[in-house]
Coordinates of C-alpha atoms in Angstrom, one line a residue:
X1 CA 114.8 -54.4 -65.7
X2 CA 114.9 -51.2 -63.4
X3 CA 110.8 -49.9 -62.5
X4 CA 110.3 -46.4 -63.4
X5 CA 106.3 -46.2 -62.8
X6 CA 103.6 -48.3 -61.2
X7 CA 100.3 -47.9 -63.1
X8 CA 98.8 -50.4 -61.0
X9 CA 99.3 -53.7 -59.1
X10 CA 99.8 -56.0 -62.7
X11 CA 101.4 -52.8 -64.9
X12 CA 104.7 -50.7 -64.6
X13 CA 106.6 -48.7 -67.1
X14 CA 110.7 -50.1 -66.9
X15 CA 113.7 -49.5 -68.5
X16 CA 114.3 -52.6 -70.6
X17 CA 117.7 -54.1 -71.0
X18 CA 118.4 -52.0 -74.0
X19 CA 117.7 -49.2 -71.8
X20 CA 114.3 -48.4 -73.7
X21 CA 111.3 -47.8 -72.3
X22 CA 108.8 -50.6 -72.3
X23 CA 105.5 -51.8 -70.6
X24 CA 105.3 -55.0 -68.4
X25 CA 102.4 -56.9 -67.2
X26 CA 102.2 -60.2 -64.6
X27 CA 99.5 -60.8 -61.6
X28 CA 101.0 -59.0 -59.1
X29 CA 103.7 -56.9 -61.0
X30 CA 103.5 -53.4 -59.1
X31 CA 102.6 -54.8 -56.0
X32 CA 104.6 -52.8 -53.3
X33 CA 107.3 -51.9 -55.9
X34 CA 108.4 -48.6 -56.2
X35 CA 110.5 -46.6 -58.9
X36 CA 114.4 -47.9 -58.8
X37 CA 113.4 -51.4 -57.5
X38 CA 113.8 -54.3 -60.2
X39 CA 111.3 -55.8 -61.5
X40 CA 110.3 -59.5 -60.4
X41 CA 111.2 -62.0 -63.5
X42 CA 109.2 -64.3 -62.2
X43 CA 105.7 -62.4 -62.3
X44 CA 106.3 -60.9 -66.0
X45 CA 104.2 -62.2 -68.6
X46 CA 104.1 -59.8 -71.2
X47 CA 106.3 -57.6 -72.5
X48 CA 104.7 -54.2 -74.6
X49 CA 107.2 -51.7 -76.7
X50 CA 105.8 -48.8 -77.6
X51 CA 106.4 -48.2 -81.1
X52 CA 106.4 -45.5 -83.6
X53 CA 107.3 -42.8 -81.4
X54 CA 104.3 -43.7 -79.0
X55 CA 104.9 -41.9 -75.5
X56 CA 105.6 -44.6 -72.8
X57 CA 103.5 -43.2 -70.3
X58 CA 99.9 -42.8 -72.1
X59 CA 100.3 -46.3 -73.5
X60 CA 101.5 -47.8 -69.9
X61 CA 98.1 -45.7 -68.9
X62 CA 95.8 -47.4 -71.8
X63 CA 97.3 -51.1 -71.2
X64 CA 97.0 -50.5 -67.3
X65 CA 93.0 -49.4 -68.5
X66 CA 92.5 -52.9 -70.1
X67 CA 91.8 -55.8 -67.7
X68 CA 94.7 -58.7 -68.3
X69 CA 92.2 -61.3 -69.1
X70 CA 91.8 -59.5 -71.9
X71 CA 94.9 -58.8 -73.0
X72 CA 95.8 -61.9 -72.9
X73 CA 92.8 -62.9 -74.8
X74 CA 93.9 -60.2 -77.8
X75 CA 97.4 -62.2 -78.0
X76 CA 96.7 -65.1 -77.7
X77 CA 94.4 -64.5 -80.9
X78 CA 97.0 -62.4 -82.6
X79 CA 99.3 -64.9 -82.4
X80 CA 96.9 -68.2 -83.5
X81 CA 96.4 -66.0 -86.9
X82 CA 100.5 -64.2 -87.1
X83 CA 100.9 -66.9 -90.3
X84 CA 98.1 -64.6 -92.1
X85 CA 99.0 -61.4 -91.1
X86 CA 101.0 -59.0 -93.4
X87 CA 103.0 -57.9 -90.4
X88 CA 104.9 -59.2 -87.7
X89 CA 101.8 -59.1 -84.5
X90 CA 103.0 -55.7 -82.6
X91 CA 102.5 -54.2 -78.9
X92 CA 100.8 -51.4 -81.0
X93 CA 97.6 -54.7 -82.2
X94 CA 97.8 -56.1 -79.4
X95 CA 97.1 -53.1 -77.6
X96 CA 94.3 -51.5 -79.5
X97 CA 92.3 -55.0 -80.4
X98 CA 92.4 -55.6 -76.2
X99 CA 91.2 -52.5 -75.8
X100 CA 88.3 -53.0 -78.5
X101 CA 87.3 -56.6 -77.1
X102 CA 87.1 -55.0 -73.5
X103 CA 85.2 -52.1 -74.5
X104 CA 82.7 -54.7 -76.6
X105 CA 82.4 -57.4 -74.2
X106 CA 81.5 -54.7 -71.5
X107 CA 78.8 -53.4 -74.0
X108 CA 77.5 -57.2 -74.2
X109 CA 77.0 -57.8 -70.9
X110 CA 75.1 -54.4 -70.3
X111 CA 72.8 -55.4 -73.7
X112 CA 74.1 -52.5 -76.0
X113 CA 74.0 -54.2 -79.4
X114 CA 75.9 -51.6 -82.3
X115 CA 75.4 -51.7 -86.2
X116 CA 78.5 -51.7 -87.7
X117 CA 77.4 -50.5 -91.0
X118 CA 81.0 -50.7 -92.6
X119 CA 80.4 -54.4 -93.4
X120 CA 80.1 -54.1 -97.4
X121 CA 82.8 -52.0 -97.9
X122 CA 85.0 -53.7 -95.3
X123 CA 84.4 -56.9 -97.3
X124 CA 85.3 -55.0 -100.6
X125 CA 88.6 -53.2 -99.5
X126 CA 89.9 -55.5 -97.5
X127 CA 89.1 -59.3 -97.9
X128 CA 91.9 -60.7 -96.3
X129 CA 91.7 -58.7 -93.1
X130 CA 87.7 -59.8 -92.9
X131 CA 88.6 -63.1 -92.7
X132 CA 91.6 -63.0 -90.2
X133 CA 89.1 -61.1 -87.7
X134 CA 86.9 -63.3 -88.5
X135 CA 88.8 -66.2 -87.4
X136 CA 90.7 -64.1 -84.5
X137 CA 86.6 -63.5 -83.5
X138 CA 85.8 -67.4 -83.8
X139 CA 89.2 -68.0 -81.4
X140 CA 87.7 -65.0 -78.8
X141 CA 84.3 -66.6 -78.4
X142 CA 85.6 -69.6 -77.7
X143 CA 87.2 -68.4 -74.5
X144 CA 84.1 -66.1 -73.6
X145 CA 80.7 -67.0 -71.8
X146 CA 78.6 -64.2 -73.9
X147 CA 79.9 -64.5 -77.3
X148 CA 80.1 -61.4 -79.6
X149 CA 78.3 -61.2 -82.4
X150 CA 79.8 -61.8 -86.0
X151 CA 79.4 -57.7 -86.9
X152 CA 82.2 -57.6 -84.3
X153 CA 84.7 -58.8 -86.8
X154 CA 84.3 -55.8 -89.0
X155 CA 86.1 -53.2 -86.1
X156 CA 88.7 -55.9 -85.9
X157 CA 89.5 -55.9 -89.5
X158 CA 90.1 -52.1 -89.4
X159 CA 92.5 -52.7 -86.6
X160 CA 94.5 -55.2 -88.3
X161 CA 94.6 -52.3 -91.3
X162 CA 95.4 -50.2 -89.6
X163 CA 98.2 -52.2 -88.3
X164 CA 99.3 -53.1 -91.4
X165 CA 99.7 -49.0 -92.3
X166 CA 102.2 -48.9 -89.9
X167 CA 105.1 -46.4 -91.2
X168 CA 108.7 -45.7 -90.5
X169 CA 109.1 -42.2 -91.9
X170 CA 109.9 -39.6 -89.0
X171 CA 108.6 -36.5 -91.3
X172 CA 105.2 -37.6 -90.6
X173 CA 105.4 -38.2 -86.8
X174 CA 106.9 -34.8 -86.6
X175 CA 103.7 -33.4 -88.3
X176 CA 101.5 -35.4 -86.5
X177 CA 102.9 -34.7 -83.1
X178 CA 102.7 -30.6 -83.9
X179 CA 99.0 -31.1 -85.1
X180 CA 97.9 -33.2 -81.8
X181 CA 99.5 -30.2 -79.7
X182 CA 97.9 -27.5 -81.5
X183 CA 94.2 -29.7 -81.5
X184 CA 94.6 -29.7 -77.6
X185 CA 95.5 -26.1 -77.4
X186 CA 92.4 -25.2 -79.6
X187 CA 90.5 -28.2 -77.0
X188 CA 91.6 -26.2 -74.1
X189 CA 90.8 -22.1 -75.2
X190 CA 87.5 -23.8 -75.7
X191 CA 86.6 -25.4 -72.8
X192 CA 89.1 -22.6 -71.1
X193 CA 90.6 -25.7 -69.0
X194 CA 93.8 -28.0 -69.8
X195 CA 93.4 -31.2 -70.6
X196 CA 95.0 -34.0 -68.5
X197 CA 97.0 -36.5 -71.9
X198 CA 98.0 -39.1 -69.8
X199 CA 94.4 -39.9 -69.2
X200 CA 93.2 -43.2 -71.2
X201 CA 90.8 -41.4 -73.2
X202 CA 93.0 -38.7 -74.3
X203 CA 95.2 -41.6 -75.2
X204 CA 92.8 -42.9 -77.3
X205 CA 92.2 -39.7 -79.0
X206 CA 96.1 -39.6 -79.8
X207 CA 95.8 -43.1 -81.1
X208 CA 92.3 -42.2 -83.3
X209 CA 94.6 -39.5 -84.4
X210 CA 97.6 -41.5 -85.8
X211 CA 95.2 -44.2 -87.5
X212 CA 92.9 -40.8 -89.2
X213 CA 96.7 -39.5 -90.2
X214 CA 97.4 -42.8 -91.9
X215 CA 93.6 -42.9 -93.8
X216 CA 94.6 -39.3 -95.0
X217 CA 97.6 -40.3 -96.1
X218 CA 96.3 -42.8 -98.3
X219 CA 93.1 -41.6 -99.0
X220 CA 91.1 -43.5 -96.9
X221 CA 89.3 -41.3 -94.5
X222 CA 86.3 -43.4 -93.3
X223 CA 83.1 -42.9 -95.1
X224 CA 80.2 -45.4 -95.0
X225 CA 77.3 -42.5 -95.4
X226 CA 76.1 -43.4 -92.0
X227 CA 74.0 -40.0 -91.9
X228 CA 71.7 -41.2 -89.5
X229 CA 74.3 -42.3 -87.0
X230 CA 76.2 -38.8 -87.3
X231 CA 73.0 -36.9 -87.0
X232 CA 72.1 -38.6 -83.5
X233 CA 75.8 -38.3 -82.2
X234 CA 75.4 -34.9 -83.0
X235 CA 72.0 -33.9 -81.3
X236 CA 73.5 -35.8 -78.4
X237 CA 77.0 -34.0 -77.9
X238 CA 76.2 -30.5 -79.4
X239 CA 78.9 -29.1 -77.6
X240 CA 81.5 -31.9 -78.2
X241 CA 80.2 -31.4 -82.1
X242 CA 80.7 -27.5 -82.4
X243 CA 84.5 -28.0 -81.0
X244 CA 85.1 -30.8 -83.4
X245 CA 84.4 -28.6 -86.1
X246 CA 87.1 -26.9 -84.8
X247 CA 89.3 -29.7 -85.1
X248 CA 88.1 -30.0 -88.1
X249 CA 89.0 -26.6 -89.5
X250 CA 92.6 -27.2 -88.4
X251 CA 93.1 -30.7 -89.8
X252 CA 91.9 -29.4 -93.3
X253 CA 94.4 -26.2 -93.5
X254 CA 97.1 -28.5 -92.2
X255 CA 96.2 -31.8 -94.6
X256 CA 95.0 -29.7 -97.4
X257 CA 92.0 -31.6 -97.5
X258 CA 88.5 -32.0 -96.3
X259 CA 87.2 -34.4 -93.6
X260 CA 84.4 -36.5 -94.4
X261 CA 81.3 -36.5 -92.1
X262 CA 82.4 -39.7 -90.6
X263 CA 85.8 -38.7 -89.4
X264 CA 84.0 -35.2 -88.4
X265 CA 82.0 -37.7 -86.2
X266 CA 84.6 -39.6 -84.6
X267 CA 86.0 -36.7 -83.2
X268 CA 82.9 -35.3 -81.6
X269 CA 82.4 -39.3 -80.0
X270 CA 86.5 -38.6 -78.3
X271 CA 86.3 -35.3 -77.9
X272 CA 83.1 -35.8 -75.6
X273 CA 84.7 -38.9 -73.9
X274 CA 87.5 -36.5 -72.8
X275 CA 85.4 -34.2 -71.5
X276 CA 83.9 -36.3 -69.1
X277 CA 87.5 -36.3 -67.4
X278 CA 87.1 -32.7 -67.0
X279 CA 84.2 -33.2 -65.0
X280 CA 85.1 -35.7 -63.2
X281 CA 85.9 -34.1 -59.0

């Protein structure tokens, strides 16, 4: 394998042996390499292929974003509970519930506690999923001092949907990559500055994007009537709120369909996380 980018001292983006582009992690990976040196078989441990047409670089950037314990954490979980999944366990999982653990485990050690209030429905729609997280949740606080609580298994169910949504037909990535360009060019006349995508939050507004593409598609937007969670979002981010009602008015004329006020909220939460990188010097 050939080094084509460095994220960091444990991430690189190289050419695989296919000549495709992949992400790999080890302790030590990117330590003093460089771009055209190969990369040390010794130190790899895993191996991340970007999949349905995912841009190499912003998901190099996100997996960089995540620390390894915790990525390693993710996989080892996914794999414990591949017999009950519907799908083989992809980079694309992997990825995403790593970056979900991180972000919750972070929140329990400051003390932020969050109401997921999804859980009904979640248990209604999709049974199967409930109990894989919930087992894949069991497995995680087993290996963690401050153990998450059991709401935590309802965000990981909606991962491993949205895993299991997973599509081959190009058509729809072509319409999907058109529609994120034209929501960052409506992001940036707005805030009359261009938006940096290979930061990790815009890559996790690309990623928010695919999964809302796949609910539409199936008729799934989220909506759990959580009125009083939109309605503080929205006195906190007023600014993020009125542009995603923007984004809003373009993904309706290009679905044919209305948002619900959920999705409508989601937005406003990312697009006010990708503000912040504008303001940071």
């Amino acid at each position: 394998m050939e080094i084509l980018r460095v994220f960091n001292n444990n991430v690189v983006l190289a050419r695989g042996t296919n000549h495709e582009e992949v992400i790999v992690t080890g302790r030590g990976l990117g330590y003093q390499a460089k771009p055209g040196s190969a990369v040390d078989q010794t130190k790899i441990v895993r191996v991340f292929v970007p999949q349905d047409g995912r841009d190499a670089d912003n998901f190099g950037a996100l997996v960089a974003a995540i620390p390894p314990e915790h990525l390693l954490l993710a996989d080892e979980a996914l794999q414990l509970a591949r017999r009950d999944l519907p799908s083989p366990v992809s980079s694309t999982i992997v990825v995403a519930l790593a970056d979900h653990l991180s972000f919750a485990i972070k929140r329990m050690r400051q003390g932020i506690d969050l109401e997921y209030p999804l859980r009904a429905e979640v248990a209604h729609l999709y049974p199967d999923e409930l109990r894989i997280a919930l087992y894949v949740l069991d497995f995680v606080n087993s290996r963690i001092e401050q153990t998450l609580p059991e709401a935590e298994a309802v965000p990981i169910a909606l991962h491993l949907v949205n895993a299991g949504f997973a599509t081959g037909d190009l058509s729809l990535t072509y319409q999907m990559t058109g529609v994120f360009t034209q929501l960052f060019e409506v992001l940036e006349k707005a805030y009359d500055r261009p938006f940096d995508r290979d930061t990790v939050n815009a890559a996790r507004f690309i990623t928010h994007l695919r999964y809302f593409f796949v609910r539409a598609q199936s008729s799934r937007q989220l909506d759990d009537g959580a009125s009083t969670l939109s309605k503080a979002i929205r006195e906190s981010y007023p600014e993020a709120f009125a542009n995603a009602l923007k984004l809003q008015t373009v993904l309706e004329l290009r679905l044919g369909e209305p948002l619900t006020e959920d999705e409508v909220t989601y937005l406003t939460l990312h697009v006010a996380r990708m503000v912040e990188d504008l303001r940071v010097p």
